Amino acid sequence: MSDGIVIDRTNNTVRISRTYAAGVDSAWWAWTDAEAIGRWWGPRGWAATVYEMDVRPGGRWRFQIAPEDGSAAAVRSVATYTVVEPCAELAYDDAFADEAWRLDGTDTFPTTVTFATAGTGCTVDVCAVFADGAALQRAVEQQMVDGYVEALERLDDVLNTPTDTTDGEPTMDTITSADGTTIAYEKTGSGPAIIVVSNVAEDHTSVAGLYTALAKDFTVLTFDRRGRGASGDPQPYDPAREIEDISALIDVLGGSAALASGSGGCGIVLDAASALGDKVSGLYLYEPPFIVDGSRPPVPADSVEHMEALVAAGKRSEAGEYFMSEVVGVPAEYLPMITQDPSWEKTKSYAHTYAYDGRIWRGLQDGTPLPTDRWSIDAPIAVAVGGNGEAFMRTGAEALAAILPNVTVLTLEDHDHSAFWMAPEPVADQIRSFLLG
């Protein structure tokens, strides 16, 4: 079909097609990146918030759209992906949900999105299927179809944004760190400043959900840590340079900022807060994986050297598997499922950073008490533990509270270690409460 919309009442479907000047890669990115889709999803005058975007078969996409003027209630939906063929096809089952993300039992809309090259651009074709004629009529009356059309028009604006041609994603701002390294970052929102720091083997996109959620009350900055994404990676690696990077980013925010991170990212955040003093106004740490007793096996003493050797030999996947099994403690039977997930390709590309963070975490995961002379931090620190998390995480949080003067141990009920990435809104609520009182 040509660009336009077809409402097929015989087959209870709606099909919308639109052609863009941008290529298929860019359109695919705009449909599968949480930050990107939040910029165009929904009708004009509505704002989208993405709470989870796990683009793989069986993964979920949880989002909310709400009118910017507050004239109507927010609408929440949970879409479960059924087909993910990069740059070719996305299929998902879309259903309405309540505030607790429980499906409300009303209509479900199987939807297929296909991507095809059209000259130097591409065509995106969306086909939504409705259970019956009554469901289709409700969608028409509720202007769902009009909303789809407007969303695809808004997508054109996003795709026309100047892009970094190396990966099809919008160009990030950059600063030059003290050693001359380029560090790429994004900044949004208004209010008190906070920097969200990504975890091991991740770039800034991994924390896009929390970045967006915090922007309601904070000026939020996230960045590609060195060795990742659009930031540089001079050798040899030295953790002290990452502290200089954070210092330079705080200067972008006016000279003072809070820091937030989860899991492995908490190590550099603590070191930075200790080194930078008054430049850090507060910290939020979600489940730092300290191992301070025999409650779980310690990380092998030679883990850094072992991972470096694997990467040097070109065995990036093996380095990732070693990290998962020997550092994180993932049972061997789960590794095939992890490595077969499409996200593993990106993980492999950042495998060298396992050793980077391993250097930061030395002395903090060997089954002995935390060092009392490593950190001197007066800023308030929240150490949050998932209510469904592993016991050793709480033991480590309490150990940190025992050696630093201004630590509060919090519990994020009904969540586990994944919450920092998969449940950004509850995490953001906890950060707001702690930092803003």
Short mmCIF file of C-alpha atoms in Angstrom, two decimals:
data_model
loop_
_atom_site.label_atom_id
_atom_site.label_comp_id
_atom_site.label_asym_id
_atom_site.label_seq_id
_atom_site.Cartn_x
_atom_site.Cartn_y
_atom_site.Cartn_z
CA MET A 1 0.00 0.00 0.00
CA SER A 2 1.05 3.64 -0.36
CA ASP A 3 1.41 5.96 2.65
CA GLY A 4 -1.84 6.18 4.53
CA ILE A 5 -4.31 4.22 6.63
CA VAL A 6 -6.62 1.30 5.86
CA ILE A 7 -9.36 0.26 8.29
CA ASP A 8 -10.41 -3.26 7.28
CA ARG A 9 -13.68 -4.09 9.00
CA THR A 10 -13.85 -7.50 7.32
CA ASN A 11 -10.64 -8.70 8.97
CA ASN A 12 -10.80 -6.33 11.97
CA THR A 13 -7.42 -4.76 11.26
CA VAL A 14 -5.92 -1.31 10.98
CA ARG A 15 -2.90 -0.84 8.76
CA ILE A 16 -0.87 2.35 8.66
CA SER A 17 2.10 2.93 6.37
CA ARG A 18 4.55 5.80 6.18
CA THR A 19 7.73 6.38 4.18
CA TYR A 20 10.71 8.22 5.67
CA ALA A 21 13.86 9.74 4.24
CA ALA A 22 15.92 7.97 6.90
CA GLY A 23 17.22 4.44 6.41
CA VAL A 24 15.92 1.23 7.93
CA ASP A 25 18.64 1.18 10.61
CA SER A 26 17.52 4.56 11.94
CA ALA A 27 13.84 3.60 11.93
CA TRP A 28 14.61 0.35 13.74
CA TRP A 29 16.59 2.25 16.37
CA ALA A 30 13.69 4.66 16.90
CA TRP A 31 11.33 1.72 17.55
CA THR A 32 13.63 -0.24 19.86
CA ASP A 33 15.50 2.36 21.94
CA ALA A 34 13.67 3.45 25.11
CA GLU A 35 14.92 7.04 24.99
CA ALA A 36 14.16 7.39 21.29
CA ILE A 37 10.63 6.00 21.35
CA GLY A 38 9.81 8.22 24.32
CA ARG A 39 10.34 11.22 22.03
CA TRP A 40 7.61 10.34 19.53
CA TRP A 41 5.29 7.63 20.82
CA GLY A 42 1.68 8.72 21.17
CA PRO A 43 -0.45 11.47 19.60
CA ARG A 44 0.62 15.10 19.48
CA GLY A 45 0.26 16.80 22.84
CA TRP A 46 0.88 13.56 24.73
CA ALA A 47 4.08 12.57 26.50
CA ALA A 48 5.36 9.00 26.65
CA THR A 49 7.29 7.45 29.52
CA VAL A 50 8.99 4.09 28.98
CA TYR A 51 9.38 1.99 32.13
CA GLU A 52 10.78 -1.16 30.54
CA MET A 53 11.91 -2.04 27.04
CA ASP A 54 13.29 -5.56 26.71
CA VAL A 55 13.34 -6.06 22.95
CA ARG A 56 13.47 -9.83 22.51
CA PRO A 57 10.84 -12.52 22.06
CA GLY A 58 9.08 -12.82 25.41
CA GLY A 59 10.45 -9.46 26.58
CA ARG A 60 8.15 -6.67 27.72
CA TRP A 61 7.67 -3.07 26.74
CA ARG A 62 5.90 -1.14 29.51
CA PHE A 63 4.92 2.43 28.76
CA GLN A 64 2.58 5.23 29.75
CA ILE A 65 1.19 8.04 27.63
CA ALA A 66 -0.44 11.09 29.20
CA PRO A 67 -1.64 14.47 27.88
CA GLU A 68 0.89 17.20 28.57
CA ASP A 69 -1.86 19.56 29.75
CA GLY A 70 -3.30 17.06 32.22
CA SER A 71 -6.68 17.07 30.49
CA ALA A 72 -7.10 13.29 30.69
CA ALA A 73 -5.88 10.35 32.72
CA ALA A 74 -2.67 8.58 31.79
CA VAL A 75 -2.94 5.36 29.81
CA ARG A 76 -0.63 2.46 30.67
CA SER A 77 0.10 -0.52 28.44
CA VAL A 78 2.20 -3.66 28.48
CA ALA A 79 3.36 -5.04 25.16
CA THR A 80 4.99 -8.47 25.00
CA TYR A 81 7.28 -9.05 22.02
CA THR A 82 6.60 -12.16 19.96
CA VAL A 83 8.87 -11.56 16.94
CA VAL A 84 12.11 -9.56 16.84
CA GLU A 85 13.94 -9.64 13.50
CA PRO A 86 16.42 -6.72 13.51
CA CYS A 87 15.72 -4.11 10.85
CA ALA A 88 12.92 -6.25 9.41
CA GLU A 89 10.03 -7.02 11.76
CA LEU A 90 8.72 -6.40 15.27
CA ALA A 91 5.58 -8.10 16.55
CA TYR A 92 4.03 -7.68 19.96
CA ASP A 93 0.79 -8.20 21.86
CA ASP A 94 -0.33 -4.86 23.31
CA ALA A 95 -2.72 -4.70 26.28
CA PHE A 96 -3.92 -2.02 28.69
CA ALA A 97 -2.70 -2.16 32.31
CA ASP A 98 -3.47 -0.58 35.67
CA GLU A 99 -1.10 1.44 37.87
CA ALA A 100 0.48 -1.77 39.21
CA TRP A 101 1.10 -2.96 35.61
CA ARG A 102 -1.51 -5.68 35.90
CA LEU A 103 -3.35 -6.29 32.62
CA ASP A 104 -6.86 -4.89 32.99
CA GLY A 105 -8.54 -7.72 31.11
CA THR A 106 -9.89 -5.58 28.28
CA ASP A 107 -8.73 -5.55 24.68
CA THR A 108 -5.41 -6.99 23.49
CA PHE A 109 -4.00 -5.84 20.16
CA PRO A 110 -1.53 -8.10 18.32
CA THR A 111 0.59 -5.65 16.32
CA THR A 112 3.19 -6.20 13.60
CA VAL A 113 5.64 -3.53 12.47
CA THR A 114 7.68 -4.17 9.32
CA PHE A 115 10.61 -2.18 7.97
CA ALA A 116 11.55 -2.10 4.28
CA THR A 117 14.03 -0.13 2.21
CA ALA A 118 12.39 2.44 -0.09
CA GLY A 119 14.93 4.09 -2.37
CA THR A 120 17.41 5.85 -0.09
CA GLY A 121 14.87 5.81 2.77
CA CYS A 122 12.50 3.28 4.26
CA THR A 123 8.86 2.40 4.73
CA VAL A 124 7.41 1.47 8.11
CA ASP A 125 4.17 -0.52 8.00
CA VAL A 126 2.09 -1.05 11.16
CA CYS A 127 -0.74 -3.60 11.28
CA ALA A 128 -2.89 -3.91 14.43
CA VAL A 129 -5.39 -6.74 14.80
CA PHE A 130 -8.56 -6.42 16.88
CA ALA A 131 -10.51 -9.24 18.49
CA ASP A 132 -13.76 -8.40 16.73
CA GLY A 133 -15.68 -5.61 15.07
CA ALA A 134 -16.72 -4.13 18.40
CA ALA A 135 -13.09 -3.86 19.55
CA LEU A 136 -12.15 -2.20 16.27
CA GLN A 137 -15.02 0.26 16.61
CA ARG A 138 -13.94 1.13 20.18
CA ALA A 139 -10.44 1.86 18.89
CA VAL A 140 -11.84 4.16 16.21
CA GLU A 141 -14.14 5.97 18.67
CA GLN A 142 -11.33 6.38 21.21
CA GLN A 143 -9.14 7.90 18.46
CA MET A 144 -6.51 5.19 18.87
CA VAL A 145 -6.11 5.05 15.10
CA ASP A 146 -5.67 8.82 14.88
CA GLY A 147 -3.07 8.58 17.65
CA TYR A 148 -1.10 6.02 15.68
CA VAL A 149 -1.10 8.27 12.62
CA GLU A 150 0.10 11.26 14.63
CA ALA A 151 2.79 9.17 16.32
CA LEU A 152 4.18 8.09 12.97
CA GLU A 153 4.18 11.74 11.91
CA ARG A 154 6.13 12.63 15.07
CA LEU A 155 8.58 9.85 14.27
CA ASP A 156 9.50 11.79 11.14
CA ASP A 157 10.68 14.67 13.36
CA VAL A 158 12.91 12.30 15.36
CA LEU A 159 14.40 10.70 12.27
CA ASN A 160 15.15 14.14 10.84
CA THR A 161 17.23 15.03 13.92
CA PRO A 162 20.93 15.23 13.02
CA THR A 163 22.50 11.86 13.71
CA ASP A 164 25.88 10.33 14.35
CA THR A 165 26.35 8.32 11.19
CA THR A 166 28.44 5.71 12.97
CA ASP A 167 25.43 4.13 14.63
CA GLY A 168 22.33 6.01 13.54
CA GLU A 169 21.66 7.43 16.98
CA PRO A 170 21.43 11.17 17.77
CA THR A 171 24.77 12.85 18.37
CA MET A 172 25.58 13.26 22.06
CA ASP A 173 27.21 16.29 23.64
CA THR A 174 30.85 15.84 24.61
CA ILE A 175 33.40 17.17 27.07
CA THR A 176 37.15 16.71 27.19
CA SER A 177 38.32 15.07 30.40
CA ALA A 178 41.53 16.01 32.21
CA ASP A 179 43.66 13.54 30.24
CA GLY A 180 42.27 14.72 26.90
CA THR A 181 39.74 11.89 26.48
CA THR A 182 36.38 12.68 24.87
CA ILE A 183 33.43 11.75 27.09
CA ALA A 184 29.95 11.70 25.50
CA TYR A 185 26.90 12.59 27.57
CA GLU A 186 23.21 13.49 27.46
CA LYS A 187 21.44 15.99 29.73
CA THR A 188 17.76 16.68 30.28
CA GLY A 189 15.22 17.97 32.82
CA SER A 190 15.44 20.75 35.37
CA GLY A 191 16.00 20.98 39.09
CA PRO A 192 18.79 19.68 41.37
CA ALA A 193 21.58 17.97 39.43
CA ILE A 194 22.10 14.20 39.37
CA ILE A 195 24.35 11.96 37.29
CA VAL A 196 23.22 8.40 36.57
CA VAL A 197 26.21 6.09 36.13
CA SER A 198 25.86 2.88 34.10
CA ASN A 199 26.96 -0.58 35.13
CA VAL A 200 29.64 -2.97 33.88
CA ALA A 201 29.70 -3.59 30.11
CA GLU A 202 26.98 -1.02 29.43
CA ASP A 203 26.73 2.40 27.81
CA HIS A 204 24.36 5.25 28.67
CA THR A 205 21.40 3.61 26.94
CA SER A 206 21.17 0.97 29.67
CA VAL A 207 19.92 3.56 32.18
CA ALA A 208 17.61 5.40 29.77
CA GLY A 209 14.52 4.48 31.78
CA LEU A 210 15.83 5.97 35.02
CA TYR A 211 17.28 8.96 33.15
CA THR A 212 13.80 9.73 31.81
CA ALA A 213 11.98 9.07 35.08
CA LEU A 214 14.24 11.39 37.09
CA ALA A 215 13.91 14.26 34.62
CA LYS A 216 10.55 15.20 36.17
CA ASP A 217 12.34 16.62 39.23
CA PHE A 218 16.06 16.77 38.44
CA THR A 219 18.53 18.01 35.88
CA VAL A 220 19.74 14.56 34.85
CA LEU A 221 22.96 13.68 33.07
CA THR A 222 24.02 10.26 31.86
CA PHE A 223 27.11 9.39 29.87
CA ASP A 224 29.14 6.73 28.13
CA ARG A 225 31.84 5.68 30.56
CA ARG A 226 35.24 5.52 28.89
CA GLY A 227 35.63 2.43 26.76
CA ARG A 228 31.93 2.42 25.92
CA GLY A 229 29.70 4.01 23.29
CA ALA A 230 30.90 7.33 21.92
CA SER A 231 33.54 7.98 24.63
CA GLY A 232 37.24 7.42 24.21
CA ASP A 233 39.35 4.60 25.64
CA PRO A 234 43.04 5.50 25.91
CA GLN A 235 45.35 2.87 27.33
CA PRO A 236 46.43 1.82 29.84
CA TYR A 237 43.14 1.98 31.72
CA ASP A 238 43.27 3.68 35.12
CA PRO A 239 40.22 3.99 37.41
CA ALA A 240 41.44 7.43 38.50
CA ARG A 241 40.66 8.74 35.01
CA GLU A 242 37.00 7.76 35.46
CA ILE A 243 36.87 9.95 38.57
CA GLU A 244 38.24 12.82 36.48
CA ASP A 245 35.49 12.16 33.93
CA ILE A 246 32.80 12.42 36.61
CA SER A 247 34.38 15.59 37.95
CA ALA A 248 34.26 17.20 34.50
CA LEU A 249 30.62 16.17 34.07
CA ILE A 250 29.74 17.70 37.44
CA ASP A 251 31.22 20.93 36.16
CA VAL A 252 28.80 20.75 33.21
CA LEU A 253 26.02 20.74 35.81
CA GLY A 254 27.32 23.78 37.66
CA GLY A 255 29.87 22.27 40.06
CA SER A 256 27.72 20.06 42.31
CA ALA A 257 25.62 16.95 41.67
CA ALA A 258 24.31 13.79 43.26
CA LEU A 259 25.42 10.44 41.85
CA ALA A 260 23.30 7.33 41.34
CA SER A 261 24.21 3.87 40.13
CA GLY A 262 23.34 0.22 40.45
CA SER A 263 25.33 -2.97 40.96
CA GLY A 264 28.87 -2.76 39.55
CA GLY A 265 28.58 0.96 38.83
CA CYS A 266 28.44 1.67 42.56
CA GLY A 267 32.18 1.12 42.96
CA ILE A 268 33.30 4.07 40.84
CA VAL A 269 30.53 6.22 42.34
CA LEU A 270 31.84 5.64 45.87
CA ASP A 271 35.43 6.30 44.81
CA ALA A 272 34.39 9.48 42.99
CA ALA A 273 32.39 10.77 45.95
CA SER A 274 35.35 10.22 48.24
CA ALA A 275 37.78 11.93 45.89
CA LEU A 276 35.57 14.87 44.88
CA GLY A 277 34.29 15.94 48.30
CA ASP A 278 31.77 18.80 48.20
CA LYS A 279 31.24 18.41 44.46
CA VAL A 280 29.06 15.37 45.28
CA SER A 281 25.86 16.35 47.09
CA GLY A 282 24.50 12.86 47.72
CA LEU A 283 24.61 9.25 46.56
CA TYR A 284 22.06 6.59 45.71
CA LEU A 285 23.46 3.08 45.36
CA TYR A 286 21.24 0.19 44.31
CA GLU A 287 22.49 -3.21 45.47
CA PRO A 288 26.27 -2.74 45.36
CA PRO A 289 27.57 -6.34 45.21
CA PHE A 290 29.93 -6.27 48.19
CA ILE A 291 31.00 -9.73 49.39
CA VAL A 292 32.10 -9.21 52.99
CA ASP A 293 31.72 -12.68 54.55
CA GLY A 294 31.18 -16.30 53.62
CA SER A 295 27.52 -15.90 52.62
CA ARG A 296 28.49 -16.36 48.97
CA PRO A 297 31.73 -17.37 47.24
CA PRO A 298 34.27 -14.57 46.75
CA VAL A 299 35.34 -13.38 43.33
CA PRO A 300 38.51 -15.22 42.20
CA ALA A 301 41.60 -13.22 43.04
CA ASP A 302 42.93 -13.50 39.48
CA SER A 303 39.65 -12.63 37.77
CA VAL A 304 40.90 -9.34 36.28
CA GLU A 305 43.96 -10.91 34.72
CA HIS A 306 41.93 -13.85 33.43
CA MET A 307 39.37 -11.60 31.72
CA GLU A 308 42.10 -9.40 30.26
CA ALA A 309 43.80 -12.46 28.79
CA LEU A 310 40.58 -13.70 27.22
CA VAL A 311 39.86 -10.32 25.61
CA ALA A 312 43.46 -10.02 24.38
CA ALA A 313 43.05 -13.43 22.71
CA GLY A 314 39.86 -12.26 20.97
CA LYS A 315 37.67 -14.44 23.20
CA ARG A 316 35.17 -11.76 24.17
CA SER A 317 32.22 -14.09 24.57
CA GLU A 318 34.28 -16.35 26.83
CA ALA A 319 35.26 -13.31 28.91
CA GLY A 320 31.60 -12.45 29.32
CA GLU A 321 30.69 -16.01 30.27
CA TYR A 322 33.51 -16.08 32.81
CA PHE A 323 32.28 -12.84 34.34
CA MET A 324 28.71 -14.14 34.56
CA SER A 325 29.67 -17.45 36.13
CA GLU A 326 32.66 -16.62 38.33
CA VAL A 327 31.98 -12.99 39.30
CA VAL A 328 28.18 -12.70 39.24
CA GLY A 329 27.58 -16.34 40.16
CA VAL A 330 25.12 -17.25 37.40
CA PRO A 331 24.58 -21.05 37.34
CA ALA A 332 26.15 -22.71 34.31
CA GLU A 333 22.81 -24.01 33.02
CA TYR A 334 21.60 -20.41 32.46
CA LEU A 335 24.57 -19.29 30.38
CA PRO A 336 23.32 -20.64 27.02
CA MET A 337 20.09 -18.68 27.40
CA ILE A 338 22.03 -15.49 28.22
CA THR A 339 24.51 -15.82 25.37
CA GLN A 340 21.80 -16.58 22.81
CA ASP A 341 19.90 -13.40 23.61
CA PRO A 342 20.41 -10.68 20.94
CA SER A 343 21.70 -8.30 23.63
CA TRP A 344 24.77 -10.51 24.05
CA GLU A 345 26.34 -9.02 20.93
CA LYS A 346 26.50 -5.61 22.60
CA THR A 347 27.74 -7.19 25.82
CA LYS A 348 30.58 -8.85 23.92
CA SER A 349 31.57 -5.53 22.37
CA TYR A 350 32.12 -4.14 25.87
CA ALA A 351 33.79 -7.25 27.31
CA HIS A 352 37.02 -5.35 27.90
CA THR A 353 35.24 -3.25 30.54
CA TYR A 354 34.71 -6.27 32.82
CA ALA A 355 38.37 -5.98 33.76
CA TYR A 356 38.06 -2.20 34.13
CA ASP A 357 35.38 -2.55 36.79
CA GLY A 358 37.17 -5.56 38.24
CA ARG A 359 40.06 -3.25 39.10
CA ILE A 360 37.69 -0.85 40.82
CA TRP A 361 36.12 -3.67 42.86
CA ARG A 362 39.35 -5.26 44.08
CA GLY A 363 39.23 -5.69 47.85
CA LEU A 364 35.44 -5.36 47.96
CA GLN A 365 34.38 -8.86 46.86
CA ASP A 366 36.85 -11.20 48.50
CA GLY A 367 34.78 -12.28 51.52
CA THR A 368 36.51 -10.02 54.04
CA PRO A 369 35.23 -6.86 55.80
CA LEU A 370 35.13 -3.65 53.81
CA PRO A 371 38.25 -1.50 54.14
CA THR A 372 37.85 1.33 56.63
CA ASP A 373 40.40 3.61 54.95
CA ARG A 374 39.22 3.63 51.33
CA TRP A 375 36.40 6.20 51.49
CA SER A 376 35.83 9.44 53.32
CA ILE A 377 32.36 10.74 52.41
CA ASP A 378 30.26 13.24 54.33
CA ALA A 379 27.44 13.48 51.78
CA PRO A 380 24.25 11.53 52.54
CA ILE A 381 24.25 8.04 51.04
CA ALA A 382 21.26 5.79 50.39
CA VAL A 383 22.06 2.12 49.86
CA ALA A 384 18.95 0.40 48.53
CA VAL A 385 18.36 -3.34 48.57
CA GLY A 386 15.61 -5.16 46.69
CA GLY A 387 13.07 -6.86 48.92
CA ASN A 388 13.43 -9.92 46.68
CA GLY A 389 17.21 -9.60 46.39
CA GLU A 390 19.94 -11.90 47.61
CA ALA A 391 20.83 -11.83 51.29
CA PHE A 392 24.50 -11.01 50.74
CA MET A 393 23.48 -7.68 49.16
CA ARG A 394 21.82 -6.57 52.40
CA THR A 395 24.82 -7.76 54.40
CA GLY A 396 27.06 -5.62 52.21
CA ALA A 397 24.77 -2.59 52.52
CA GLU A 398 24.83 -2.84 56.29
CA ALA A 399 28.60 -3.24 56.22
CA LEU A 400 28.91 0.05 54.33
CA ALA A 401 26.62 1.74 56.84
CA ALA A 402 28.91 0.53 59.62
CA ILE A 403 32.00 2.30 58.23
CA LEU A 404 30.60 5.56 56.80
CA PRO A 405 28.88 8.24 58.89
CA ASN A 406 25.82 9.17 56.82
CA VAL A 407 24.41 5.99 55.27
CA THR A 408 20.74 5.00 55.15
CA VAL A 409 19.85 1.44 54.15
CA LEU A 410 16.59 1.32 52.19
CA THR A 411 14.45 -1.54 50.90
CA LEU A 412 12.74 -1.51 47.52
CA GLU A 413 9.92 -3.91 48.26
CA ASP A 414 8.87 -6.52 45.70
CA HIS A 415 11.93 -5.96 43.50
CA ASP A 416 15.18 -7.77 42.83
CA HIS A 417 18.61 -6.87 41.46
CA SER A 418 17.20 -5.91 38.05
CA ALA A 419 15.06 -3.03 39.35
CA PHE A 420 17.60 -0.28 38.60
CA TRP A 421 17.15 -1.06 34.91
CA MET A 422 13.76 -2.75 34.65
CA ALA A 423 11.73 -0.78 37.21
CA PRO A 424 12.99 2.81 36.85
CA GLU A 425 9.91 4.55 38.25
CA PRO A 426 9.99 2.92 41.74
CA VAL A 427 13.74 3.52 41.85
CA ALA A 428 13.23 7.16 40.82
CA ASP A 429 10.57 7.57 43.52
CA GLN A 430 13.02 6.29 46.12
CA ILE A 431 15.75 8.63 44.87
CA ARG A 432 13.36 11.62 44.96
CA SER A 433 12.27 10.82 48.48
CA PHE A 434 15.84 10.46 49.71
CA LEU A 435 17.46 13.42 47.96
CA LEU A 436 14.55 15.86 47.99
CA GLY A 437 13.04 14.91 51.35
#
